[in-house]
XYZ file of N, CA and C in Angstrom:
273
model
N 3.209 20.742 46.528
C 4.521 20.324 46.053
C 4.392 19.204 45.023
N 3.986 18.232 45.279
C 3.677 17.224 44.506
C 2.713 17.287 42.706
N 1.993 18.396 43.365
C 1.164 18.957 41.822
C 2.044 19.672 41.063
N 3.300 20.206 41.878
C 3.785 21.313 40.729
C 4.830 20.651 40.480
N 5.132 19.236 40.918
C 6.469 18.083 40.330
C 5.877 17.290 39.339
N 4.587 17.495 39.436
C 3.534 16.345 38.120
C 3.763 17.836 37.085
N 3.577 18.916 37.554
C 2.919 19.533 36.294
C 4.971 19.957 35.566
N 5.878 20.426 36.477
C 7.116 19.757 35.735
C 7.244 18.813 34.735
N 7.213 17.887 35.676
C 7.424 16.764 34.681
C 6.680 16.804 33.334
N 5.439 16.553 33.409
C 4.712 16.828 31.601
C 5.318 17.920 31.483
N 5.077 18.865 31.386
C 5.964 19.876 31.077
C 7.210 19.372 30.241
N 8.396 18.542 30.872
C 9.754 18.472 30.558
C 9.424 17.036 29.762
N 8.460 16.320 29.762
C 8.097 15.361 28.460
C 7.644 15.563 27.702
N 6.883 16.275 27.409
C 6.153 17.291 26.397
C 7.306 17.998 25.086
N 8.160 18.457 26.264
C 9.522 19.278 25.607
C 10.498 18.668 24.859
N 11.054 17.233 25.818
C 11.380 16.376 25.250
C 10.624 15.765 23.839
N 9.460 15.361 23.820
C 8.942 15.290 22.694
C 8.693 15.573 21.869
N 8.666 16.695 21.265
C 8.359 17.542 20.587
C 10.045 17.961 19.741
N 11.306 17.847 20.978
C 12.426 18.204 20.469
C 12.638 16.880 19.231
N 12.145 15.719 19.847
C 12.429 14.511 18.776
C 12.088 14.786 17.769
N 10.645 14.771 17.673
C 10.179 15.031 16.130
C 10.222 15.893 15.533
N 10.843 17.190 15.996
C 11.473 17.812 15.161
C 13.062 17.622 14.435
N 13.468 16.451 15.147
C 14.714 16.327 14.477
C 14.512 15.365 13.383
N 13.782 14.728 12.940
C 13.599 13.428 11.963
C 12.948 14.830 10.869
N 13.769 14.450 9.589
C 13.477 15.185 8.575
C 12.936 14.164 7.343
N 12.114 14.705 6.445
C 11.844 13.852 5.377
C 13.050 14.682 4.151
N 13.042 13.419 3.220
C 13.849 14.613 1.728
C 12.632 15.073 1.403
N 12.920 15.962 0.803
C 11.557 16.735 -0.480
C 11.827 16.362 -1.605
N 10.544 16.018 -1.874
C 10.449 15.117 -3.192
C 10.299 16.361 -4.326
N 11.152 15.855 -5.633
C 11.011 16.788 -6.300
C 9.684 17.312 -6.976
N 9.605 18.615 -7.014
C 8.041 19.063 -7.880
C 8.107 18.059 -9.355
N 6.751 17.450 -9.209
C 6.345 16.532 -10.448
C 4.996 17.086 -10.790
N 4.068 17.709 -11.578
C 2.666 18.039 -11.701
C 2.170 17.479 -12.619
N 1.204 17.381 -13.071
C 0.020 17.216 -14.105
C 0.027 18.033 -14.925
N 0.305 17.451 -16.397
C 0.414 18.231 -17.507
C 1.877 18.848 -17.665
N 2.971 18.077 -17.200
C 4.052 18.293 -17.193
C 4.798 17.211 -18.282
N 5.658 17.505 -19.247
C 6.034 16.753 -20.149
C 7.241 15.485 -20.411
N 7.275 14.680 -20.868
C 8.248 13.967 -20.221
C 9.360 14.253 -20.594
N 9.522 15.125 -21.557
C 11.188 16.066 -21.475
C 11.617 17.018 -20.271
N 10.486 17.505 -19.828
C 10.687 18.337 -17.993
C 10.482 17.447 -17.191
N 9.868 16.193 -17.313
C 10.319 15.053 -16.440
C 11.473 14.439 -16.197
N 12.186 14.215 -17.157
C 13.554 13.642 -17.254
C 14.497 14.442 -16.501
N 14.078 15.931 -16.491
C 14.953 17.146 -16.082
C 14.988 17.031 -14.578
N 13.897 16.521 -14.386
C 13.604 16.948 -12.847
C 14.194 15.526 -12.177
N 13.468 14.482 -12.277
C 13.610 13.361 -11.534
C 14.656 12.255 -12.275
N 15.075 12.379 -13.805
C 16.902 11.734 -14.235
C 15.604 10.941 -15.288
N 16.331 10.290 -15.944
C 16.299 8.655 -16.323
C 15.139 7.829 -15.102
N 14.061 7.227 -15.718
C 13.414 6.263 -15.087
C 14.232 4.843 -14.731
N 14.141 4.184 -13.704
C 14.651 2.669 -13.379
C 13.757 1.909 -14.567
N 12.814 2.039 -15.412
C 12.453 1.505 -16.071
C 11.228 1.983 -16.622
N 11.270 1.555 -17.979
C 9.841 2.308 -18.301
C 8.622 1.177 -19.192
N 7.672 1.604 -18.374
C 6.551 0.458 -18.601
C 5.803 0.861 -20.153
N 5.508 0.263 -21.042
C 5.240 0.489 -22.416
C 3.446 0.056 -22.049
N 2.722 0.492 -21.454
C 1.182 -0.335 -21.352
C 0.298 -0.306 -22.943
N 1.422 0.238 -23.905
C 0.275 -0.101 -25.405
C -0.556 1.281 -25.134
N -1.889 1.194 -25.399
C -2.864 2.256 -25.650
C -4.292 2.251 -25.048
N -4.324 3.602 -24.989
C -5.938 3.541 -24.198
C -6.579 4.581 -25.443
N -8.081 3.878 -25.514
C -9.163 4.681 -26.255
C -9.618 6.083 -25.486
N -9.090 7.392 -25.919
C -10.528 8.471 -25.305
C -11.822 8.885 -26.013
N -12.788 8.451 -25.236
C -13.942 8.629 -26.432
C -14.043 10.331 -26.314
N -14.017 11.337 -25.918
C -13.962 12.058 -25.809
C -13.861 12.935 -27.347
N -12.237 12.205 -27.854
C -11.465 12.803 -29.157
C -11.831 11.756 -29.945
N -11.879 10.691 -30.072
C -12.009 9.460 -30.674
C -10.808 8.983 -31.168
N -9.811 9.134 -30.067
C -7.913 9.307 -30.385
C -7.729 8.020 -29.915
N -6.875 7.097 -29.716
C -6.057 6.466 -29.028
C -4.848 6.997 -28.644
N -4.468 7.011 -26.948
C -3.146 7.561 -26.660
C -2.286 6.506 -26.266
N -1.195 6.973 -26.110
C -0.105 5.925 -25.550
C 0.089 5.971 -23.937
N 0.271 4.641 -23.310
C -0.019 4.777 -21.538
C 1.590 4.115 -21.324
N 1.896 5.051 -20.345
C 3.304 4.285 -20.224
C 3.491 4.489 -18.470
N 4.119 3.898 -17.723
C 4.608 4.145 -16.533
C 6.196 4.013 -16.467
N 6.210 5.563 -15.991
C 7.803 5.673 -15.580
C 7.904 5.141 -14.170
N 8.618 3.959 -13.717
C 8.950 3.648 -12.208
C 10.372 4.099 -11.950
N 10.600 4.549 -10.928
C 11.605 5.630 -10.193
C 11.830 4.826 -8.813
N 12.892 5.231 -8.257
C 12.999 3.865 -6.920
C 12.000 4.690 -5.791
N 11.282 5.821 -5.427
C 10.535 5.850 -4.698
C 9.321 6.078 -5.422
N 9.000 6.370 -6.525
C 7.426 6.415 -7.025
C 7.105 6.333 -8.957
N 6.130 6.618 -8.902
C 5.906 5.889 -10.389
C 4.920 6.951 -10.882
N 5.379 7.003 -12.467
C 4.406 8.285 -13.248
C 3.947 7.716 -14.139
N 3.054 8.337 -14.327
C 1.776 7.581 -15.577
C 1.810 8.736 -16.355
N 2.463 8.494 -17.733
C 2.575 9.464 -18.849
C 1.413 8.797 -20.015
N 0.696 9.695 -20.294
C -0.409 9.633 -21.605
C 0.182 10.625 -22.676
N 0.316 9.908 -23.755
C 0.741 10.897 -25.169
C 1.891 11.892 -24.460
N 3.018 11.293 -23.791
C 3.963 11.789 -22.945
C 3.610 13.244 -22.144
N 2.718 13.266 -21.685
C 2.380 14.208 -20.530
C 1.967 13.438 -19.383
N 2.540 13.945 -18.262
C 2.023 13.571 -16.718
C 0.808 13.702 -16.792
N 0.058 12.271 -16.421
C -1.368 12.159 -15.743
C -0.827 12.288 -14.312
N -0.545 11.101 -13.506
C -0.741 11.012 -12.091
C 1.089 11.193 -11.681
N 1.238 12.207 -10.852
C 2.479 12.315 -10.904
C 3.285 11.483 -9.159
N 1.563 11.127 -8.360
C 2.272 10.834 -6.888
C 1.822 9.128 -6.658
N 1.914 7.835 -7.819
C 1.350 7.088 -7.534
C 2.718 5.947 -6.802
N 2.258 6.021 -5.645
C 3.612 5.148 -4.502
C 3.551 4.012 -4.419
């Protein structure tokens, strides 16, 4: 009797638990990718809260200088090079 009121119980906490965390939802963050432009950026996530001007970075690669900018957004921040998404999830 006593084993099958223990094995109840976990049982009915288990159940209970599981019902919780399924009720806490996150939002979905909108799709942002790499190599995405900052005219389909604007589309997706609005107007930046502000936009960071960082001047220029050398690629030796091309022997170019590009432009580095960070878009900050009230939950995350994009790093646009020569206005294309580099890092689209930096929190």
């Amino acid at each position: 009797m006593l084993k099958s009121t223990i094995k109840i119980s976990l049982a009915l906490f288990l159940f209970i638990s599981c019902a919780e965390s399924s009720t806490k939802r996150e939002e979905p963050r909108p799709l942002v990718y790499e190599g995405m432009s900052a005219d389909e950026l604007r589309g997706v996530l609005g107007e930046p809260k502000e936009i960071d001007d960082r001047g220029e970075i050398f690629d030796a690669q091309s022997m170019t200088k590009m432009s580095l900018q960070h878009w900050i957004y009230d939950k995350r921040v994009v790093i646009l090079i020569n206005d294309t998404v580099k890092d689209p999830n930096l929190n």
